[in-house]
């Protein structure tokens, strides 16, 4: 997932002395949301670590106000709408058979984004499944 890429890279690259600072950008440029040979994960939805994470460093994001999340580590702020849409894309990538609705998205966000909020913006056509 995009949101835990940075953490994975730091772990994977600890004994690697090559410069990988440009790798995230390169992967990002080649990212596709639907893959032809994609398999659904066998991970149980209930067993997943839920929450919203920083795309820059992988840390858990903290809700600042009704519109923004902030990362406590790199001070990056992210609009809640953007985070919500990313959660939807991540759920679709993980398993296309999972039910996408305001309640399941609220659960996947670790309770950080309310189902009321999701419902409102899906209805308004701003968030899309
Ligand atoms: Zn961060």
Short mmCIF file of N, CA and C and ligand atoms in Angstrom, two decimals:
data_model
loop_
_atom_site.label_atom_id
_atom_site.label_comp_id
_atom_site.label_asym_id
_atom_site.label_seq_id
_atom_site.Cartn_x
_atom_site.Cartn_y
_atom_site.Cartn_z
N UNK A 1 0.82 -1.19 0.00
CA UNK A 1 0.00 0.00 0.00
C UNK A 1 0.87 1.25 0.00
N UNK A 2 0.38 2.29 -0.67
CA UNK A 2 1.11 3.54 -0.71
C UNK A 2 1.40 4.08 0.69
N UNK A 3 0.45 3.90 1.59
CA UNK A 3 0.60 4.51 2.91
C UNK A 3 1.63 3.83 3.81
N UNK A 4 2.02 2.59 3.49
CA UNK A 4 3.07 2.01 4.33
C UNK A 4 4.35 1.74 3.56
N UNK A 5 4.42 2.31 2.34
CA UNK A 5 5.59 2.10 1.48
C UNK A 5 6.88 2.59 2.13
N UNK A 6 6.81 3.82 2.68
CA UNK A 6 8.01 4.42 3.25
C UNK A 6 8.56 3.58 4.40
N UNK A 7 7.69 3.09 5.25
CA UNK A 7 8.11 2.26 6.39
C UNK A 7 8.75 0.97 5.92
N UNK A 8 8.12 0.35 4.91
CA UNK A 8 8.64 -0.90 4.36
C UNK A 8 10.03 -0.67 3.77
N UNK A 9 10.18 0.43 3.05
CA UNK A 9 11.46 0.72 2.41
C UNK A 9 12.56 0.93 3.45
N UNK A 10 12.25 1.67 4.49
CA UNK A 10 13.25 1.92 5.54
C UNK A 10 13.72 0.60 6.13
N UNK A 11 12.76 -0.31 6.37
CA UNK A 11 13.10 -1.63 6.92
C UNK A 11 13.93 -2.43 5.94
N UNK A 12 13.47 -2.45 4.68
CA UNK A 12 14.12 -3.28 3.67
C UNK A 12 15.51 -2.77 3.31
N UNK A 13 15.74 -1.48 3.47
CA UNK A 13 16.97 -0.87 2.98
C UNK A 13 18.01 -0.62 4.08
N UNK A 14 17.79 -1.14 5.27
CA UNK A 14 18.72 -0.81 6.36
C UNK A 14 20.15 -1.25 6.06
N UNK A 15 20.32 -2.39 5.38
CA UNK A 15 21.69 -2.84 5.09
C UNK A 15 22.10 -2.48 3.65
N UNK A 16 21.29 -1.66 3.02
CA UNK A 16 21.55 -1.29 1.63
C UNK A 16 22.08 0.15 1.61
N UNK A 17 23.25 0.32 1.04
CA UNK A 17 23.86 1.64 1.08
C UNK A 17 23.59 2.46 -0.18
N UNK A 18 22.84 1.88 -1.11
CA UNK A 18 22.49 2.65 -2.30
C UNK A 18 21.47 3.72 -1.96
N UNK A 19 21.47 4.76 -2.69
CA UNK A 19 20.52 5.85 -2.48
C UNK A 19 19.17 5.45 -3.08
N UNK A 20 18.16 5.36 -2.28
CA UNK A 20 16.84 4.98 -2.79
C UNK A 20 15.84 6.11 -2.66
N UNK A 21 16.34 7.33 -2.43
CA UNK A 21 15.44 8.45 -2.18
C UNK A 21 14.51 8.75 -3.36
N UNK A 22 14.94 8.36 -4.55
CA UNK A 22 14.09 8.66 -5.71
C UNK A 22 13.16 7.51 -6.07
N UNK A 23 13.29 6.41 -5.36
CA UNK A 23 12.50 5.22 -5.68
C UNK A 23 10.99 5.44 -5.50
N UNK A 24 10.61 6.11 -4.41
CA UNK A 24 9.19 6.31 -4.15
C UNK A 24 8.53 7.08 -5.30
N UNK A 25 9.20 8.14 -5.75
CA UNK A 25 8.68 8.92 -6.87
C UNK A 25 8.54 8.09 -8.13
N UNK A 26 9.53 7.24 -8.37
CA UNK A 26 9.49 6.38 -9.56
C UNK A 26 8.35 5.38 -9.48
N UNK A 27 8.19 4.77 -8.30
CA UNK A 27 7.09 3.81 -8.13
C UNK A 27 5.75 4.52 -8.25
N UNK A 28 5.69 5.72 -7.68
CA UNK A 28 4.46 6.50 -7.70
C UNK A 28 4.03 6.78 -9.14
N UNK A 29 4.99 7.12 -9.98
CA UNK A 29 4.70 7.45 -11.37
C UNK A 29 4.17 6.24 -12.13
N UNK A 30 4.54 5.05 -11.68
CA UNK A 30 4.13 3.84 -12.39
C UNK A 30 2.94 3.14 -11.74
N UNK A 31 2.40 3.76 -10.72
CA UNK A 31 1.34 3.12 -9.95
C UNK A 31 0.05 3.01 -10.75
N UNK A 32 -0.56 1.86 -10.70
CA UNK A 32 -1.90 1.70 -11.27
C UNK A 32 -2.80 1.13 -10.17
N UNK A 33 -4.05 1.52 -10.21
CA UNK A 33 -4.94 1.08 -9.13
C UNK A 33 -5.60 -0.27 -9.40
N UNK A 34 -5.73 -0.61 -10.65
CA UNK A 34 -6.30 -1.92 -10.96
C UNK A 34 -5.32 -2.69 -11.82
N UNK A 35 -4.93 -3.85 -11.34
CA UNK A 35 -3.96 -4.65 -12.07
C UNK A 35 -4.66 -5.84 -12.71
N UNK A 36 -4.17 -6.19 -13.89
CA UNK A 36 -4.78 -7.28 -14.63
C UNK A 36 -4.64 -8.61 -13.87
N UNK A 37 -3.48 -8.82 -13.27
CA UNK A 37 -3.24 -10.11 -12.63
C UNK A 37 -3.32 -10.03 -11.12
N UNK A 38 -4.08 -9.06 -10.69
CA UNK A 38 -4.17 -8.80 -9.27
C UNK A 38 -4.97 -9.89 -8.55
N UNK A 39 -4.46 -10.33 -7.43
CA UNK A 39 -5.21 -11.30 -6.64
C UNK A 39 -5.76 -10.63 -5.42
N UNK A 40 -6.87 -11.12 -4.95
CA UNK A 40 -7.43 -10.55 -3.72
C UNK A 40 -6.64 -11.08 -2.53
N UNK A 41 -6.40 -10.21 -1.56
CA UNK A 41 -5.67 -10.65 -0.40
C UNK A 41 -6.52 -11.61 0.42
N UNK A 42 -5.86 -12.51 1.10
CA UNK A 42 -6.60 -13.45 1.93
C UNK A 42 -6.69 -12.95 3.37
N UNK A 43 -6.17 -11.74 3.56
CA UNK A 43 -6.22 -11.15 4.90
C UNK A 43 -7.67 -10.90 5.30
N UNK A 44 -7.98 -11.25 6.51
CA UNK A 44 -9.31 -11.01 7.05
C UNK A 44 -9.44 -9.53 7.37
N UNK A 45 -10.49 -8.92 6.87
CA UNK A 45 -10.70 -7.48 7.08
C UNK A 45 -10.60 -7.11 8.56
N UNK A 46 -11.16 -7.97 9.42
CA UNK A 46 -11.18 -7.65 10.85
C UNK A 46 -9.77 -7.69 11.45
N UNK A 47 -8.87 -8.46 10.80
CA UNK A 47 -7.52 -8.63 11.36
C UNK A 47 -6.57 -7.52 10.91
N UNK A 48 -6.99 -6.72 9.95
CA UNK A 48 -6.12 -5.66 9.44
C UNK A 48 -5.85 -4.58 10.46
N UNK A 49 -4.64 -4.05 10.41
CA UNK A 49 -4.32 -2.89 11.24
C UNK A 49 -4.97 -1.68 10.58
N UNK A 50 -5.90 -1.07 11.26
CA UNK A 50 -6.66 0.00 10.64
C UNK A 50 -6.21 1.37 11.11
N UNK A 51 -6.51 2.35 10.30
CA UNK A 51 -6.13 3.70 10.64
C UNK A 51 -5.72 4.44 9.39
N UNK A 52 -5.36 5.70 9.53
CA UNK A 52 -4.89 6.47 8.39
C UNK A 52 -3.42 6.82 8.61
N UNK A 53 -2.64 6.65 7.55
CA UNK A 53 -1.20 6.77 7.68
C UNK A 53 -0.63 7.81 6.72
N UNK A 54 0.49 8.39 7.10
CA UNK A 54 1.16 9.42 6.30
C UNK A 54 1.77 8.78 5.05
N UNK A 55 1.53 9.40 3.89
CA UNK A 55 2.10 8.84 2.66
C UNK A 55 3.59 9.12 2.58
N UNK A 56 4.07 10.11 3.33
CA UNK A 56 5.49 10.46 3.26
C UNK A 56 6.35 9.57 4.16
N UNK A 57 5.87 9.29 5.38
CA UNK A 57 6.73 8.53 6.29
C UNK A 57 6.07 7.28 6.88
N UNK A 58 4.77 7.10 6.66
CA UNK A 58 4.12 5.90 7.15
C UNK A 58 3.60 5.97 8.57
N UNK A 59 3.78 7.11 9.22
CA UNK A 59 3.29 7.25 10.58
C UNK A 59 1.77 7.44 10.60
N UNK A 60 1.18 7.12 11.73
CA UNK A 60 -0.26 7.32 11.88
C UNK A 60 -0.59 8.82 11.86
N UNK A 61 -1.61 9.20 11.11
CA UNK A 61 -2.00 10.59 11.03
C UNK A 61 -2.94 10.96 12.17
N UNK A 62 -2.87 12.19 12.59
CA UNK A 62 -3.72 12.69 13.66
C UNK A 62 -4.68 13.72 13.10
N UNK A 63 -5.93 13.61 13.49
CA UNK A 63 -6.94 14.55 13.01
C UNK A 63 -6.71 15.91 13.65
N UNK A 64 -6.60 16.97 12.84
CA UNK A 64 -6.35 18.31 13.36
C UNK A 64 -7.67 19.07 13.52
N UNK A 65 -8.49 19.04 12.50
CA UNK A 65 -9.80 19.69 12.56
C UNK A 65 -10.73 18.95 11.61
N UNK A 66 -11.86 19.56 11.27
CA UNK A 66 -12.84 18.81 10.45
C UNK A 66 -12.39 18.61 9.01
N UNK A 67 -11.32 19.27 8.60
CA UNK A 67 -10.87 19.10 7.22
C UNK A 67 -9.49 18.46 7.04
N UNK A 68 -8.71 18.44 8.10
CA UNK A 68 -7.31 18.05 7.93
C UNK A 68 -6.79 16.99 8.90
N UNK A 69 -5.86 16.19 8.36
CA UNK A 69 -5.05 15.31 9.19
C UNK A 69 -3.63 15.89 9.19
N UNK A 70 -2.88 15.61 10.25
CA UNK A 70 -1.48 16.01 10.25
C UNK A 70 -0.63 14.85 10.72
N UNK A 71 0.59 14.78 10.13
CA UNK A 71 1.57 13.79 10.58
C UNK A 71 2.44 14.43 11.65
N UNK A 72 2.55 13.76 12.79
CA UNK A 72 3.34 14.29 13.89
C UNK A 72 4.83 14.21 13.64
N UNK A 73 5.25 13.40 12.69
CA UNK A 73 6.67 13.21 12.42
C UNK A 73 7.18 14.22 11.39
N UNK A 74 6.54 14.27 10.22
CA UNK A 74 7.08 15.15 9.18
C UNK A 74 6.24 16.41 8.99
N UNK A 75 5.22 16.59 9.85
CA UNK A 75 4.41 17.80 9.85
C UNK A 75 3.63 18.03 8.56
N UNK A 76 3.50 16.98 7.79
CA UNK A 76 2.73 17.01 6.54
C UNK A 76 1.23 17.08 6.90
N UNK A 77 0.47 17.94 6.21
CA UNK A 77 -0.98 17.91 6.42
C UNK A 77 -1.67 17.33 5.19
N UNK A 78 -2.77 16.64 5.43
CA UNK A 78 -3.51 16.02 4.34
C UNK A 78 -5.00 16.23 4.51
N UNK A 79 -5.67 16.70 3.44
CA UNK A 79 -7.12 16.89 3.52
C UNK A 79 -7.82 15.56 3.76
N UNK A 80 -8.83 15.58 4.60
CA UNK A 80 -9.55 14.35 4.93
C UNK A 80 -10.18 13.71 3.70
N UNK A 81 -10.67 14.54 2.78
CA UNK A 81 -11.27 14.00 1.56
C UNK A 81 -10.27 13.16 0.77
N UNK A 82 -9.04 13.66 0.70
CA UNK A 82 -7.98 12.95 -0.03
C UNK A 82 -7.65 11.62 0.66
N UNK A 83 -7.58 11.68 1.98
CA UNK A 83 -7.29 10.47 2.76
C UNK A 83 -8.42 9.46 2.59
N UNK A 84 -9.67 9.94 2.62
CA UNK A 84 -10.82 9.05 2.50
C UNK A 84 -10.82 8.36 1.13
N UNK A 85 -10.53 9.12 0.07
CA UNK A 85 -10.50 8.52 -1.27
C UNK A 85 -9.36 7.48 -1.36
N UNK A 86 -8.25 7.77 -0.71
CA UNK A 86 -7.13 6.81 -0.73
C UNK A 86 -7.51 5.52 0.00
N UNK A 87 -8.23 5.66 1.11
CA UNK A 87 -8.68 4.46 1.83
C UNK A 87 -9.57 3.60 0.94
N UNK A 88 -10.45 4.25 0.18
CA UNK A 88 -11.34 3.53 -0.72
C UNK A 88 -10.53 2.76 -1.77
N UNK A 89 -9.53 3.45 -2.36
CA UNK A 89 -8.69 2.80 -3.37
C UNK A 89 -7.92 1.63 -2.75
N UNK A 90 -7.43 1.82 -1.53
CA UNK A 90 -6.66 0.75 -0.88
C UNK A 90 -7.54 -0.45 -0.58
N UNK A 91 -8.76 -0.20 -0.16
CA UNK A 91 -9.67 -1.32 0.11
C UNK A 91 -9.96 -2.10 -1.17
N UNK A 92 -10.11 -1.36 -2.28
CA UNK A 92 -10.39 -2.02 -3.57
C UNK A 92 -9.20 -2.87 -4.02
N UNK A 93 -7.99 -2.34 -3.76
CA UNK A 93 -6.79 -3.08 -4.15
C UNK A 93 -6.64 -4.33 -3.29
N UNK A 94 -6.88 -4.19 -2.01
CA UNK A 94 -6.69 -5.32 -1.09
C UNK A 94 -7.64 -6.47 -1.40
N UNK A 95 -8.88 -6.16 -1.61
CA UNK A 95 -9.83 -7.23 -1.90
C UNK A 95 -11.10 -6.65 -2.52
N UNK A 96 -11.31 -7.00 -3.77
CA UNK A 96 -12.45 -6.42 -4.48
C UNK A 96 -13.79 -6.97 -4.00
N UNK A 97 -13.73 -8.04 -3.19
CA UNK A 97 -15.00 -8.59 -2.73
C UNK A 97 -15.46 -7.93 -1.42
N UNK A 98 -14.61 -7.09 -0.83
CA UNK A 98 -15.03 -6.41 0.39
C UNK A 98 -16.12 -5.41 0.09
N UNK A 99 -17.07 -5.33 0.96
CA UNK A 99 -18.16 -4.37 0.79
C UNK A 99 -17.65 -2.96 1.04
N UNK A 100 -17.89 -2.11 0.07
CA UNK A 100 -17.54 -0.69 0.24
C UNK A 100 -18.80 0.08 0.58
N UNK A 101 -18.84 0.55 1.79
CA UNK A 101 -19.93 1.43 2.19
C UNK A 101 -19.40 2.33 3.31
N UNK A 102 -20.17 3.35 3.67
CA UNK A 102 -19.66 4.30 4.69
C UNK A 102 -19.20 3.61 5.97
N UNK A 103 -19.90 2.55 6.37
CA UNK A 103 -19.54 1.89 7.63
C UNK A 103 -18.22 1.12 7.50
N UNK A 104 -18.03 0.40 6.39
CA UNK A 104 -16.79 -0.36 6.24
C UNK A 104 -15.59 0.58 6.07
N UNK A 105 -15.80 1.71 5.41
CA UNK A 105 -14.71 2.68 5.24
C UNK A 105 -14.37 3.33 6.58
N UNK A 106 -15.39 3.62 7.34
CA UNK A 106 -15.17 4.18 8.69
C UNK A 106 -14.35 3.19 9.52
N UNK A 107 -14.65 1.90 9.41
CA UNK A 107 -13.90 0.87 10.14
C UNK A 107 -12.46 0.82 9.67
N UNK A 108 -12.28 0.84 8.35
CA UNK A 108 -10.94 0.76 7.78
C UNK A 108 -10.08 1.96 8.19
N UNK A 109 -10.73 3.09 8.43
CA UNK A 109 -9.99 4.28 8.85
C UNK A 109 -9.65 4.24 10.35
N UNK A 110 -10.04 3.16 11.00
CA UNK A 110 -9.79 3.05 12.43
C UNK A 110 -10.64 4.04 13.22
N UNK A 111 -11.79 4.40 12.64
CA UNK A 111 -12.68 5.32 13.32
C UNK A 111 -12.25 6.78 13.19
N UNK A 112 -11.27 7.04 12.35
CA UNK A 112 -10.75 8.40 12.19
C UNK A 112 -11.64 9.25 11.28
N UNK A 113 -12.37 8.58 10.39
CA UNK A 113 -13.30 9.29 9.51
C UNK A 113 -14.68 8.67 9.73
N UNK A 114 -15.65 9.50 10.04
CA UNK A 114 -16.97 8.96 10.39
C UNK A 114 -17.73 8.48 9.16
N UNK A 115 -18.63 7.53 9.39
CA UNK A 115 -19.45 7.03 8.29
C UNK A 115 -20.38 8.14 7.79
N UNK A 116 -20.76 9.04 8.70
CA UNK A 116 -21.58 10.19 8.31
C UNK A 116 -20.86 11.04 7.26
N UNK A 117 -19.58 11.30 7.51
CA UNK A 117 -18.74 12.10 6.60
C UNK A 117 -18.64 11.42 5.23
N UNK A 118 -18.35 10.11 5.24
CA UNK A 118 -18.23 9.35 3.99
C UNK A 118 -19.55 9.40 3.21
N UNK A 119 -20.64 9.13 3.92
CA UNK A 119 -21.96 9.11 3.28
C UNK A 119 -22.26 10.44 2.60
N UNK A 120 -21.97 11.52 3.33
CA UNK A 120 -22.25 12.86 2.82
C UNK A 120 -21.50 13.13 1.50
N UNK A 121 -20.22 12.76 1.46
CA UNK A 121 -19.43 13.09 0.27
C UNK A 121 -19.59 12.08 -0.87
N UNK A 122 -20.05 10.87 -0.53
CA UNK A 122 -20.37 9.92 -1.60
C UNK A 122 -21.66 10.40 -2.28
N UNK A 123 -22.61 10.80 -1.47
CA UNK A 123 -23.88 11.33 -1.98
C UNK A 123 -23.64 12.54 -2.88
N UNK A 124 -22.75 13.40 -2.45
CA UNK A 124 -22.44 14.60 -3.22
C UNK A 124 -21.56 14.33 -4.44
N UNK A 125 -21.16 13.08 -4.61
CA UNK A 125 -20.37 12.69 -5.78
C UNK A 125 -18.90 13.09 -5.70
N UNK A 126 -18.45 13.48 -4.51
CA UNK A 126 -17.06 13.91 -4.37
C UNK A 126 -16.16 12.70 -4.07
N UNK A 127 -16.64 11.80 -3.22
CA UNK A 127 -15.93 10.54 -3.00
C UNK A 127 -16.56 9.48 -3.90
N UNK A 128 -15.69 8.64 -4.49
CA UNK A 128 -16.21 7.61 -5.39
C UNK A 128 -15.69 6.23 -5.02
N UNK A 129 -16.58 5.25 -5.03
CA UNK A 129 -16.17 3.85 -4.77
C UNK A 129 -15.52 3.28 -6.02
ZN1 LIG B 1 4.84 11.71 7.96
#
